């Protein structure tokens, strides 16, 4: 065991800097012939971070993983989209409606993913896509809400997300969203856990470098929900937040908590200008 | 009984005679290995796709026997030469006796 890990470390030390020098690669992300914006100038509000180019996490993955995202058929995340398509047309709840009763085809959701999380003036709250889906279910359909990070919810998010594929992320951070932006930013720069790591420690100061065997990305969330090969399933952005904070050996916030909603606003806004990629494929 | 099983196949619509084409197939299936236990320690019964076949105009193209170590949502990609116009018939056999089919026609 000990010998094995030593060998692995040695191999990493020799090969990694040569293969991945400079961090992100220069491949082009083209899905089914549609070119994605996977690298672009950072939005103005990121001037203070020292990052001038924002880069999709796709550029930090290995070629095999990257290839799976280039063709809709090869993308295992699209299975969930298929399943959500059935759910879209399924009548549920006391109002005897399906998603299709009000919204017709899922094509009507084009552009939605790109602007979420979004302030809902009527309800006076910041809503993530998952919260909006559940609001539709409880208020319009009279149905049971999905659990925030369960497979049905993630699949429905994937179906809605894929309608906006290729459109640039454009999350508002002014007006009522400013409060959430500030709160999310505070969480982003707070060091958590026994390892005392903040989001910025890895994803701002060290992207392109390795943390043990992991190639650090900028932590962009334009590709969520993401099909993770290690989970063999779709992962929501709040799952990923929780996983990151857990890895610092901290008590994490709950999925769907106000803290994670604020963090999602902030992190999403750091990707303003990148294409919506979801469902993406990652390691 | 596995739920949410749905076969998907990608075959070009046309090819020239004798040309080797690439066929991609995927079936969503949990592929429960039979090795795992549930929360109470009881074994979860095996439930996998155990055989996959592809035929072209009745002639066998590929016939695969599958074992429990194969991951969820089995994906096969293979090449086939197309001598004439016809139809590919894809069949997946489930442990529970279910049989899933998909057909794709191709012109030459």
PDB file of N, CA and C in Angstrom, chain A residues 92 128-135 137-138 143-158 225 234-239 242 254-257:
ATOM      1  N   UNK A  92     -49.283  15.493 -12.799  1.00  0.00           N
ATOM      2  CA  UNK A  92     -49.143  15.186 -11.379  1.00  0.00           C
ATOM      3  C   UNK A  92     -49.883  16.226 -10.571  1.00  0.00           C
ATOM      4  N   UNK A 128     -32.980  29.629  -6.913  1.00  0.00           N
ATOM      5  CA  UNK A 128     -32.177  28.802  -7.811  1.00  0.00           C
ATOM      6  C   UNK A 128     -33.149  28.083  -8.737  1.00  0.00           C
ATOM      7  N   UNK A 129     -32.600  27.428  -9.755  1.00  0.00           N
ATOM      8  CA  UNK A 129     -33.455  26.711 -10.708  1.00  0.00           C
ATOM      9  C   UNK A 129     -34.259  25.630  -9.976  1.00  0.00           C
ATOM     10  N   UNK A 130     -33.608  24.948  -9.038  1.00  0.00           N
ATOM     11  CA  UNK A 130     -34.288  23.887  -8.291  1.00  0.00           C
ATOM     12  C   UNK A 130     -35.454  24.460  -7.483  1.00  0.00           C
ATOM     13  N   UNK A 131     -35.238  25.626  -6.873  1.00  0.00           N
ATOM     14  CA  UNK A 131     -36.313  26.241  -6.083  1.00  0.00           C
ATOM     15  C   UNK A 131     -37.476  26.627  -6.985  1.00  0.00           C
ATOM     16  N   UNK A 132     -37.150  27.114  -8.184  1.00  0.00           N
ATOM     17  CA  UNK A 132     -38.203  27.509  -9.122  1.00  0.00           C
ATOM     18  C   UNK A 132     -39.004  26.292  -9.587  1.00  0.00           C
ATOM     19  N   UNK A 133     -38.313  25.193  -9.858  1.00  0.00           N
ATOM     20  CA  UNK A 133     -38.999  23.962 -10.280  1.00  0.00           C
ATOM     21  C   UNK A 133     -39.959  23.510  -9.178  1.00  0.00           C
ATOM     22  N   UNK A 134     -39.473  23.523  -7.949  1.00  0.00           N
ATOM     23  CA  UNK A 134     -40.327  23.092  -6.845  1.00  0.00           C
ATOM     24  C   UNK A 134     -41.481  24.054  -6.606  1.00  0.00           C
ATOM     25  N   UNK A 135     -41.248  25.342  -6.834  1.00  0.00           N
ATOM     26  CA  UNK A 135     -42.334  26.305  -6.693  1.00  0.00           C
ATOM     27  C   UNK A 135     -43.440  26.021  -7.698  1.00  0.00           C
ATOM     28  N   UNK A 137     -44.066  23.139  -8.960  1.00  0.00           N
ATOM     29  CA  UNK A 137     -44.716  21.888  -8.557  1.00  0.00           C
ATOM     30  C   UNK A 137     -45.736  22.105  -7.443  1.00  0.00           C
ATOM     31  N   UNK A 138     -45.355  22.887  -6.428  1.00  0.00           N
ATOM     32  CA  UNK A 138     -46.265  23.047  -5.290  1.00  0.00           C
ATOM     33  C   UNK A 138     -47.368  24.063  -5.584  1.00  0.00           C
ATOM     34  N   UNK A 143     -48.478  19.533  -6.599  1.00  0.00           N
ATOM     35  CA  UNK A 143     -47.781  18.251  -6.444  1.00  0.00           C
ATOM     36  C   UNK A 143     -46.765  18.339  -5.313  1.00  0.00           C
ATOM     37  N   UNK A 144     -46.269  17.181  -4.908  1.00  0.00           N
ATOM     38  CA  UNK A 144     -45.207  17.137  -3.901  1.00  0.00           C
ATOM     39  C   UNK A 144     -43.932  17.725  -4.496  1.00  0.00           C
ATOM     40  N   UNK A 145     -43.208  18.536  -3.721  1.00  0.00           N
ATOM     41  CA  UNK A 145     -41.930  19.032  -4.247  1.00  0.00           C
ATOM     42  C   UNK A 145     -40.920  17.889  -4.355  1.00  0.00           C
ATOM     43  N   UNK A 146     -39.985  18.033  -5.300  1.00  0.00           N
ATOM     44  CA  UNK A 146     -38.867  17.093  -5.362  1.00  0.00           C
ATOM     45  C   UNK A 146     -37.938  17.412  -4.203  1.00  0.00           C
ATOM     46  N   UNK A 147     -37.215  16.404  -3.725  1.00  0.00           N
ATOM     47  CA  UNK A 147     -36.134  16.700  -2.785  1.00  0.00           C
ATOM     48  C   UNK A 147     -35.046  17.433  -3.561  1.00  0.00           C
ATOM     49  N   UNK A 148     -34.425  18.402  -2.881  1.00  0.00           N
ATOM     50  CA  UNK A 148     -33.568  19.368  -3.578  1.00  0.00           C
ATOM     51  C   UNK A 148     -32.519  18.737  -4.488  1.00  0.00           C
ATOM     52  N   UNK A 149     -31.878  17.676  -4.033  1.00  0.00           N
ATOM     53  CA  UNK A 149     -30.781  17.130  -4.847  1.00  0.00           C
ATOM     54  C   UNK A 149     -31.020  15.689  -5.264  1.00  0.00           C
ATOM     55  N   UNK A 150     -32.276  15.288  -5.293  1.00  0.00           N
ATOM     56  CA  UNK A 150     -32.566  13.922  -5.728  1.00  0.00           C
ATOM     57  C   UNK A 150     -32.533  13.819  -7.255  1.00  0.00           C
ATOM     58  N   UNK A 151     -32.506  12.566  -7.735  1.00  0.00           N
ATOM     59  CA  UNK A 151     -32.295  12.321  -9.156  1.00  0.00           C
ATOM     60  C   UNK A 151     -33.348  13.002 -10.041  1.00  0.00           C
ATOM     61  N   UNK A 152     -34.625  12.995  -9.612  1.00  0.00           N
ATOM     62  CA  UNK A 152     -35.684  13.589 -10.445  1.00  0.00           C
ATOM     63  C   UNK A 152     -35.441  15.083 -10.638  1.00  0.00           C
ATOM     64  N   UNK A 153     -35.054  15.749  -9.540  1.00  0.00           N
ATOM     65  CA  UNK A 153     -34.790  17.186  -9.615  1.00  0.00           C
ATOM     66  C   UNK A 153     -33.597  17.474 -10.516  1.00  0.00           C
ATOM     67  N   UNK A 154     -32.518  16.712 -10.317  1.00  0.00           N
ATOM     68  CA  UNK A 154     -31.310  16.947 -11.098  1.00  0.00           C
ATOM     69  C   UNK A 154     -31.581  16.702 -12.578  1.00  0.00           C
ATOM     70  N   UNK A 155     -32.372  15.673 -12.867  1.00  0.00           N
ATOM     71  CA  UNK A 155     -32.709  15.376 -14.257  1.00  0.00           C
ATOM     72  C   UNK A 155     -33.523  16.512 -14.867  1.00  0.00           C
ATOM     73  N   UNK A 156     -34.497  17.038 -14.100  1.00  0.00           N
ATOM     74  CA  UNK A 156     -35.314  18.142 -14.612  1.00  0.00           C
ATOM     75  C   UNK A 156     -34.444  19.379 -14.857  1.00  0.00           C
ATOM     76  N   UNK A 157     -33.505  19.638 -13.941  1.00  0.00           N
ATOM     77  CA  UNK A 157     -32.558  20.739 -14.145  1.00  0.00           C
ATOM     78  C   UNK A 157     -31.768  20.520 -15.432  1.00  0.00           C
ATOM     79  N   UNK A 158     -31.371  19.272 -15.663  1.00  0.00           N
ATOM     80  CA  UNK A 158     -30.577  18.966 -16.860  1.00  0.00           C
ATOM     81  C   UNK A 158     -31.388  19.235 -18.121  1.00  0.00           C
ATOM     82  N   UNK A 225     -26.052  20.913 -14.273  1.00  0.00           N
ATOM     83  CA  UNK A 225     -25.635  19.704 -13.564  1.00  0.00           C
ATOM     84  C   UNK A 225     -24.602  18.916 -14.373  1.00  0.00           C
ATOM     85  N   UNK A 234     -25.623  12.286 -12.377  1.00  0.00           N
ATOM     86  CA  UNK A 234     -25.573  13.738 -12.420  1.00  0.00           C
ATOM     87  C   UNK A 234     -25.407  14.300 -11.013  1.00  0.00           C
ATOM     88  N   UNK A 235     -24.646  15.370 -10.931  1.00  0.00           N
ATOM     89  CA  UNK A 235     -24.368  16.034  -9.666  1.00  0.00           C
ATOM     90  C   UNK A 235     -24.794  17.482  -9.789  1.00  0.00           C
ATOM     91  N   UNK A 236     -25.515  17.957  -8.769  1.00  0.00           N
ATOM     92  CA  UNK A 236     -25.936  19.358  -8.762  1.00  0.00           C
ATOM     93  C   UNK A 236     -24.854  20.232  -8.159  1.00  0.00           C
ATOM     94  N   UNK A 237     -24.959  21.515  -8.435  1.00  0.00           N
ATOM     95  CA  UNK A 237     -23.912  22.417  -7.968  1.00  0.00           C
ATOM     96  C   UNK A 237     -23.835  22.445  -6.435  1.00  0.00           C
ATOM     97  N   UNK A 238     -24.972  22.342  -5.759  1.00  0.00           N
ATOM     98  CA  UNK A 238     -24.922  22.356  -4.290  1.00  0.00           C
ATOM     99  C   UNK A 238     -24.260  21.087  -3.741  1.00  0.00           C
ATOM    100  N   UNK A 239     -24.406  19.961  -4.461  1.00  0.00           N
ATOM    101  CA  UNK A 239     -23.700  18.736  -4.068  1.00  0.00           C
ATOM    102  C   UNK A 239     -22.201  18.977  -4.125  1.00  0.00           C
ATOM    103  N   UNK A 242     -21.009  21.191  -1.344  1.00  0.00           N
ATOM    104  CA  UNK A 242     -20.950  20.436  -0.099  1.00  0.00           C
ATOM    105  C   UNK A 242     -19.720  19.529  -0.091  1.00  0.00           C
ATOM    106  N   UNK A 254     -26.115  22.902   4.351  1.00  0.00           N
ATOM    107  CA  UNK A 254     -27.003  21.928   3.722  1.00  0.00           C
ATOM    108  C   UNK A 254     -27.267  22.307   2.275  1.00  0.00           C
ATOM    109  N   UNK A 255     -27.530  21.284   1.473  1.00  0.00           N
ATOM    110  CA  UNK A 255     -27.957  21.508   0.096  1.00  0.00           C
ATOM    111  C   UNK A 255     -29.261  22.311   0.112  1.00  0.00           C
ATOM    112  N   UNK A 256     -29.331  23.384  -0.672  1.00  0.00           N
ATOM    113  CA  UNK A 256     -30.532  24.212  -0.710  1.00  0.00           C
ATOM    114  C   UNK A 256     -30.592  25.255   0.400  1.00  0.00           C
ATOM    115  N   UNK A 257     -29.547  25.349   1.224  1.00  0.00           N
ATOM    116  CA  UNK A 257     -29.549  26.326   2.324  1.00  0.00           C
ATOM    117  C   UNK A 257     -29.324  27.735   1.775  1.00  0.00           C
TER     118      UNK A 257
END
